[in-house]
XYZ file of N, CA and C in Angstrom:
504
model
N -21.622 20.626 27.607
C -22.048 21.159 26.507
C -20.722 20.607 25.495
N -19.587 20.602 25.436
C -18.525 20.004 24.663
C -19.117 18.412 24.236
N -18.798 18.582 22.695
C -18.994 16.856 22.612
C -17.753 16.436 21.726
N -17.603 15.264 21.677
C -16.461 14.591 21.043
C -17.243 13.182 20.665
N -16.236 12.833 19.673
C -16.500 11.436 19.049
C -15.199 10.490 19.725
N -15.976 9.685 20.368
C -15.192 8.269 20.972
C -15.331 7.117 20.689
N -14.222 6.164 20.038
C -14.300 5.064 19.932
C -13.599 4.240 20.493
N -14.210 3.275 21.398
C -13.783 2.193 21.840
C -13.719 0.700 21.245
N -12.589 0.110 21.672
C -12.118 -1.187 21.071
C -11.710 -2.351 21.949
N -12.401 -3.282 22.079
C -11.769 -4.583 23.039
C -11.110 -5.704 22.333
N -9.823 -5.836 22.924
C -9.129 -6.955 22.497
C -8.896 -8.106 23.230
N -9.236 -9.236 22.951
C -8.679 -10.216 23.715
C -7.466 -10.460 24.550
N -7.410 -10.480 25.964
C -6.222 -10.353 26.598
C -4.973 -11.405 25.770
N -5.461 -12.659 25.375
C -4.686 -13.515 24.855
C -3.950 -12.863 23.863
N -4.489 -12.016 22.805
C -3.969 -11.445 21.804
C -2.764 -10.438 22.365
N -3.114 -9.520 23.306
C -2.020 -8.729 23.592
C -0.886 -9.551 24.229
N -1.195 -10.511 24.987
C -0.042 -11.573 25.488
C 1.113 -12.056 24.430
N -0.051 -12.382 23.476
C 1.178 -13.199 22.314
C 1.926 -11.850 21.608
N 1.393 -10.902 21.610
C 2.222 -9.665 21.035
C 3.584 -9.694 22.553
N 3.169 -9.537 23.530
C 4.284 -9.349 24.170
C 5.116 -10.389 24.617
N 4.668 -11.729 24.357
C 5.564 -12.735 24.376
C 6.390 -12.597 22.879
N 6.086 -12.259 21.825
C 6.647 -12.165 20.458
C 7.806 -10.893 20.821
N 7.210 -9.860 21.403
C 8.523 -8.742 21.507
C 9.611 -9.210 22.598
N 9.129 -10.072 23.561
C 10.549 -10.573 24.418
C 11.088 -11.370 23.702
N 10.667 -12.357 22.895
C 11.288 -13.332 22.039
C 12.245 -12.711 20.845
N 12.031 -11.406 20.601
C 12.973 -10.714 19.826
C 13.905 -9.858 20.410
N 13.460 -10.149 21.777
C 14.503 -9.123 22.765
C 14.099 -7.720 22.514
N 12.864 -7.270 22.360
C 12.330 -5.902 22.208
C 11.305 -5.673 23.277
N 11.185 -4.268 22.993
C 10.235 -3.807 24.102
C 8.864 -3.361 23.633
N 7.637 -3.939 24.023
C 6.378 -3.564 23.472
C 5.910 -1.911 23.868
N 5.909 -0.951 23.033
C 5.720 0.238 23.538
C 4.246 0.709 23.611
N 3.522 0.334 22.196
C 2.139 0.587 22.131
C 1.723 -0.448 21.322
N 0.476 -0.349 21.411
C -0.214 -1.137 20.501
C -1.740 -0.468 19.810
N -1.870 -0.136 18.569
C -2.738 0.376 17.764
C -3.730 -0.575 16.986
N -4.666 -0.129 16.743
C -5.554 -0.791 15.684
C -5.229 -0.500 14.396
N -5.675 -1.356 13.540
C -5.508 -1.131 11.770
C -6.180 0.328 11.574
N -7.172 0.483 11.739
C -7.856 1.856 11.075
C -7.353 3.074 11.640
N -6.942 3.273 12.758
C -5.793 4.525 13.369
C -4.696 4.370 12.606
N -3.680 2.982 12.263
C -2.894 3.315 11.804
C -2.984 3.622 10.228
N -3.789 3.158 9.750
C -4.228 3.879 8.153
C -4.328 5.364 8.366
N -5.348 5.745 9.360
C -5.213 7.161 9.268
C -4.279 8.058 9.586
N -3.257 7.406 10.674
C -1.802 8.124 10.655
C -1.219 8.402 9.592
N -1.031 7.354 8.696
C -0.452 7.209 7.564
C -0.955 8.014 6.469
N -2.034 8.196 6.704
C -2.848 9.148 5.780
C -2.337 10.531 6.177
N -2.473 11.168 7.314
C -2.763 12.732 7.757
C -0.818 13.041 7.566
N -0.103 11.904 7.686
C 1.342 12.212 7.317
C 1.798 12.116 5.651
N 0.914 11.613 4.725
C 1.262 11.423 3.544
C 0.353 12.006 2.468
N -0.797 12.025 2.713
C -1.804 13.079 1.956
C -2.401 14.266 2.315
N -3.093 14.988 1.531
C -3.749 16.056 1.840
C -4.577 16.079 3.090
N -4.390 16.861 4.009
C -5.193 16.991 5.351
C -6.763 17.463 4.926
N -7.003 18.091 3.857
C -8.309 18.775 3.271
C -9.266 17.290 2.991
N -8.641 16.763 2.205
C -9.892 15.412 1.451
C -8.868 14.356 1.124
N -9.187 13.157 1.750
C -7.803 12.032 1.371
C -8.704 11.016 1.439
N -8.700 10.412 0.406
C -9.225 8.651 0.616
C -8.026 7.559 0.160
N -8.386 6.472 0.941
C -7.644 5.490 0.465
C -8.394 3.852 0.742
N -7.541 3.262 -0.292
C -8.524 1.703 0.224
C -7.109 0.859 0.412
N -7.301 0.222 1.558
C -6.502 -1.020 1.766
C -6.451 -2.033 1.781
N -6.278 -2.863 0.685
C -6.700 -4.252 0.209
C -5.682 -5.267 0.640
N -6.288 -6.025 1.689
C -5.275 -7.079 2.160
C -5.780 -8.389 1.779
N -5.265 -9.523 2.360
C -5.922 -10.960 1.736
C -7.254 -11.060 1.649
N -7.714 -11.031 3.133
C -9.290 -11.342 3.029
C -10.017 -9.916 3.250
N -9.669 -9.317 3.732
C -10.444 -7.857 3.923
C -9.841 -6.871 3.516
N -10.674 -5.620 3.250
C -10.296 -4.153 2.869
C -10.667 -3.337 3.694
N -9.950 -2.040 3.726
C -10.532 -0.978 4.435
C -10.379 0.204 3.822
N -11.741 0.840 3.594
C -11.972 2.170 3.069
C -11.745 3.347 3.806
N -11.091 4.436 3.842
C -11.014 5.555 4.650
C -11.002 6.691 4.198
N -11.708 7.652 4.502
C -11.909 8.946 3.935
C -11.834 10.043 5.099
N -10.692 10.814 4.855
C -10.544 11.856 5.797
C -10.712 13.415 5.258
N -11.380 14.149 5.803
C -11.710 15.577 5.517
C -11.215 16.328 6.823
N -10.537 17.342 6.595
C -9.748 18.450 7.426
C -9.438 17.495 8.576
N -8.361 16.499 8.294
C -7.928 15.782 9.392
C -8.946 14.960 10.400
N -10.117 14.493 10.128
C -10.894 13.714 10.663
C -11.370 12.938 9.922
N -11.509 11.936 10.331
C -12.261 10.552 9.659
C -13.648 10.537 9.383
N -14.149 10.673 8.277
C -15.869 10.787 7.720
C -15.924 9.564 7.560
N -15.094 8.498 6.952
C -15.855 7.459 6.761
C -14.467 6.414 7.121
N -15.235 5.341 7.382
C -13.977 4.238 7.492
C -14.806 2.968 7.474
N -14.600 2.170 6.622
C -15.383 0.931 6.419
C -14.324 -0.338 5.922
N -14.902 -1.575 6.777
C -14.436 -2.524 6.322
C -15.034 -3.483 5.420
N -14.495 -4.097 4.621
C -15.300 -5.170 3.570
C -14.762 -6.183 3.732
N -15.455 -7.484 3.716
C -15.105 -8.558 3.825
C -14.638 -9.218 2.269
N -14.108 -8.683 1.811
C -13.222 -9.196 0.492
C -12.025 -8.472 0.423
N -10.768 -9.358 -0.265
C -9.624 -8.911 -0.356
C -9.233 -9.459 -1.653
N -8.229 -9.885 -1.985
C -7.245 -10.220 -3.106
C -6.705 -11.500 -3.044
N -7.048 -12.249 -1.948
C -7.178 -13.815 -1.681
C -7.540 -14.712 -2.722
N -8.881 -14.549 -2.948
C -9.461 -15.439 -4.148
C -9.133 -15.217 -5.340
N -8.421 -14.083 -5.557
C -7.880 -13.622 -7.197
C -6.435 -14.765 -7.223
N -5.670 -14.037 -6.157
C -4.460 -15.111 -6.089
C -4.619 -16.571 -6.251
N -5.497 -17.036 -5.302
C -5.589 -18.725 -5.533
C -5.997 -18.962 -6.957
N -7.032 -18.106 -7.398
C -7.547 -18.422 -8.921
C -6.062 -18.305 -9.777
N -5.338 -17.452 -9.421
C -3.994 -17.098 -9.845
C -3.107 -18.460 -10.013
N -3.054 -19.100 -8.953
C -2.206 -19.991 -8.721
C -2.586 -21.427 -9.073
N -3.853 -21.446 -9.150
C -4.587 -22.545 -10.241
C -4.581 -22.392 -11.436
N -3.783 -21.310 -11.925
C -4.017 -20.951 -13.379
C -2.989 -21.484 -14.364
N -3.001 -21.478 -15.527
C -1.886 -21.769 -16.371
C -0.914 -20.301 -16.696
N -1.348 -19.370 -15.766
C -0.576 -18.236 -15.871
C 0.925 -18.352 -15.205
N 0.609 -18.774 -13.984
C 1.838 -19.320 -13.444
C 2.208 -20.483 -13.523
N 3.772 -20.934 -13.215
C 4.363 -22.048 -13.239
C 3.736 -23.069 -11.835
N 3.631 -24.269 -12.350
C 3.074 -25.336 -11.549
C 3.889 -25.084 -10.106
N 3.101 -25.166 -8.981
C 3.737 -25.005 -7.774
C 3.820 -23.991 -7.429
N 3.712 -22.449 -8.015
C 4.216 -21.661 -7.573
C 3.336 -20.987 -6.290
N 4.180 -20.369 -5.128
C 3.420 -19.959 -3.912
C 2.656 -18.959 -4.151
N 2.175 -18.502 -2.906
C 1.191 -17.407 -2.835
C 1.879 -16.427 -3.376
N 3.025 -15.973 -2.732
C 3.942 -14.699 -3.075
C 4.094 -14.605 -4.472
N 4.880 -15.711 -5.158
C 4.920 -15.733 -6.383
C 3.868 -15.274 -7.438
N 2.541 -15.935 -7.095
C 1.323 -15.887 -7.897
C 1.114 -14.193 -7.793
N 1.114 -13.392 -6.301
C 0.756 -12.399 -6.319
C 1.543 -11.481 -6.962
N 2.979 -11.772 -6.948
C 3.698 -10.836 -7.525
C 3.563 -10.706 -9.223
N 3.378 -12.075 -9.681
C 3.248 -11.953 -11.214
C 1.625 -11.420 -11.310
N 1.148 -11.198 -10.351
C -0.613 -10.293 -10.557
C 0.094 -8.782 -10.556
N 0.674 -8.616 -9.798
C 0.958 -7.187 -9.868
C 2.221 -6.781 -11.219
N 2.743 -7.632 -11.592
C 3.637 -7.382 -12.614
C 2.789 -7.319 -14.244
N 1.766 -8.086 -14.269
C 1.177 -8.524 -15.271
C -0.415 -8.204 -15.541
N -1.124 -7.850 -16.407
C -2.683 -7.548 -16.394
C -3.206 -9.481 -16.436
N -3.580 -9.803 -15.157
C -3.974 -10.954 -15.200
C -5.769 -11.368 -15.161
N -6.539 -10.325 -15.486
C -7.678 -10.288 -15.326
C -8.292 -9.517 -16.357
N -9.494 -9.286 -16.921
C -10.067 -8.852 -18.040
C -10.514 -7.269 -17.687
N -10.350 -6.378 -18.727
C -10.304 -5.150 -18.383
C -12.116 -5.023 -17.863
N -12.843 -5.540 -18.550
C -14.279 -5.319 -18.108
C -14.539 -6.532 -17.140
N -15.674 -6.050 -16.433
C -15.522 -7.477 -15.161
C -16.864 -8.143 -15.630
N -16.061 -8.760 -16.845
C -17.311 -10.035 -17.058
C -16.428 -10.917 -17.718
N -16.487 -12.002 -17.872
C -15.648 -13.327 -18.218
C -15.860 -12.779 -20.028
N -14.659 -13.225 -20.518
C -14.789 -12.819 -22.150
C -15.547 -13.926 -22.584
N -15.340 -15.359 -21.965
C -16.200 -16.312 -22.715
C -17.398 -16.181 -22.537
N -17.908 -15.241 -21.915
C -19.508 -15.469 -21.736
C -19.699 -14.515 -23.137
N -18.903 -13.902 -23.865
C -19.186 -13.209 -25.097
C -19.789 -14.290 -26.230
N -18.903 -15.604 -26.256
C -19.325 -16.694 -26.963
C -19.944 -17.610 -26.085
N -21.223 -18.172 -26.610
C -21.439 -18.942 -25.740
C -20.838 -20.586 -25.732
N -21.047 -20.732 -24.730
C -20.453 -22.238 -24.376
C -18.859 -22.058 -24.547
N -18.293 -20.815 -24.613
C -16.570 -20.945 -24.707
C -16.066 -21.059 -23.101
N -15.026 -21.750 -23.470
C -14.268 -22.296 -22.048
C -14.046 -21.178 -21.523
N -14.077 -21.184 -19.994
C -13.747 -20.140 -19.049
C -12.120 -20.388 -19.041
N -11.564 -18.892 -19.087
C -10.009 -18.851 -19.072
C -9.788 -18.522 -17.773
N -8.545 -18.517 -17.484
C -8.155 -18.310 -16.060
C -7.871 -16.726 -15.848
N -8.073 -15.969 -17.206
C -8.554 -14.187 -16.632
C -10.048 -14.509 -16.245
N -10.813 -14.876 -16.874
C -12.327 -14.881 -16.345
C -12.309 -15.159 -15.058
N -11.575 -16.334 -14.413
C -11.765 -16.600 -13.022
C -11.198 -15.622 -12.205
N -10.305 -15.070 -12.396
C -9.722 -14.050 -11.713
C -10.391 -12.738 -11.614
N -10.829 -12.301 -12.977
C -11.856 -11.244 -12.870
C -13.015 -11.587 -12.078
N -13.740 -12.723 -12.290
C -15.078 -13.292 -11.613
C -14.464 -13.007 -9.628
N -13.051 -13.199 -9.163
C -13.000 -12.993 -7.944
C -12.802 -11.830 -7.440
N -12.434 -11.035 -8.329
C -12.165 -9.625 -8.154
C -13.526 -8.918 -8.400
N -14.567 -9.476 -9.002
C -15.543 -8.467 -8.926
C -16.570 -8.197 -7.795
N -16.555 -9.078 -6.722
C -17.090 -9.181 -5.579
C -16.281 -8.088 -4.696
N -15.069 -7.962 -4.513
C -14.024 -6.865 -4.050
C -14.553 -5.482 -4.661
N -14.599 -5.638 -6.025
C -14.805 -4.282 -6.654
C -16.005 -3.513 -6.403
N -17.176 -4.539 -6.356
C -18.641 -4.121 -6.255
C -18.682 -3.573 -4.746
N -18.077 -4.142 -3.991
C -18.344 -3.774 -2.682
C -17.351 -2.380 -2.049
N -16.464 -2.264 -2.646
C -15.656 -0.923 -2.547
C -16.582 0.131 -3.358
N -17.189 -0.137 -4.455
C -17.968 0.577 -5.175
C -19.045 0.979 -4.308
N -19.850 0.133 -3.765
C -20.970 0.113 -2.955
C -20.832 1.220 -1.706
N -19.652 1.084 -0.749
C -19.469 1.872 0.095
C -19.025 3.206 -0.384
N -18.321 3.593 -1.644
C -17.859 4.711 -1.854
C -19.442 5.440 -2.671
N -20.358 4.737 -2.906
C -21.725 5.205 -3.485
C -22.644 5.796 -2.124
N -22.245 4.900 -1.022
C -22.976 5.312 0.026
C -22.498 6.564 0.256
N -21.078 6.751 0.563
C -20.511 7.967 0.981
C -20.838 9.074 -0.018
N -20.866 9.215 -1.392
C -21.446 10.074 -2.267
C -22.771 10.314 -1.486
N -23.753 9.481 -1.474
C -24.850 9.949 -1.404
C -25.249 10.693 0.007
N -24.456 10.602 1.033
C -24.516 11.104 2.043
C -23.821 12.518 2.130
N -23.009 12.556 0.990
C -22.184 13.703 1.323
C -21.689 14.398 -0.427
N -22.780 15.115 -0.484
C -23.358 15.346 -2.078
C -22.237 16.538 -2.224
N -21.701 17.401 -0.992
C -21.101 18.546 -1.231
C -19.489 18.161 -1.656
N -19.200 16.950 -1.261
C -17.546 16.451 -0.995
C -17.428 15.754 -2.469
N -16.488 16.017 -3.633
C -16.138 15.059 -4.558
C -14.974 14.428 -4.153
N -14.770 12.994 -4.398
C -13.631 12.632 -4.331
C -13.027 12.515 -5.613
N -11.820 13.006 -6.078
C -11.398 13.037 -7.069
C -9.905 11.886 -7.090
N -9.415 11.644 -6.002
C -8.183 11.043 -6.138
C -8.428 9.740 -4.814
N -8.144 8.437 -5.299
C -8.103 7.624 -4.241
C -6.983 6.932 -4.041
N -6.050 6.520 -3.087
C -4.701 5.829 -3.013
C -5.300 4.375 -2.772
């Protein structure tokens, strides 16, 4: 009569072997392997409200949206968009020095407003206007933002009694 939620994940043996090889090369011992989603959950339960918390972890090519309520994951979704396209657009722009590395472009993006405040190109306001670097970066972020919004809208439609007022 007792019920529980169970998540099962499969990992290729060669991936585990590569982690063990890396640990051995660093003269370290591999103690445990965890999956990304649980790592985010553990960080959230230690640093955020256990009653209700939401976080969006944006990586290069993917992002993970996690919502916990009463120390239980009530939503966890991966989306296939990250910050990579925006950083590449930044690297190709005149907003950074020619030949800048990925990390330099990412740092520049973190330090400066490199996209339009509205999710549409400014040049769209004037017919035939040139597409600016900020326009390209804004366009690349639009898919990421739209997908995050879609997941949160889905959550809100299924949980009308829960209001998320803060997202990290």
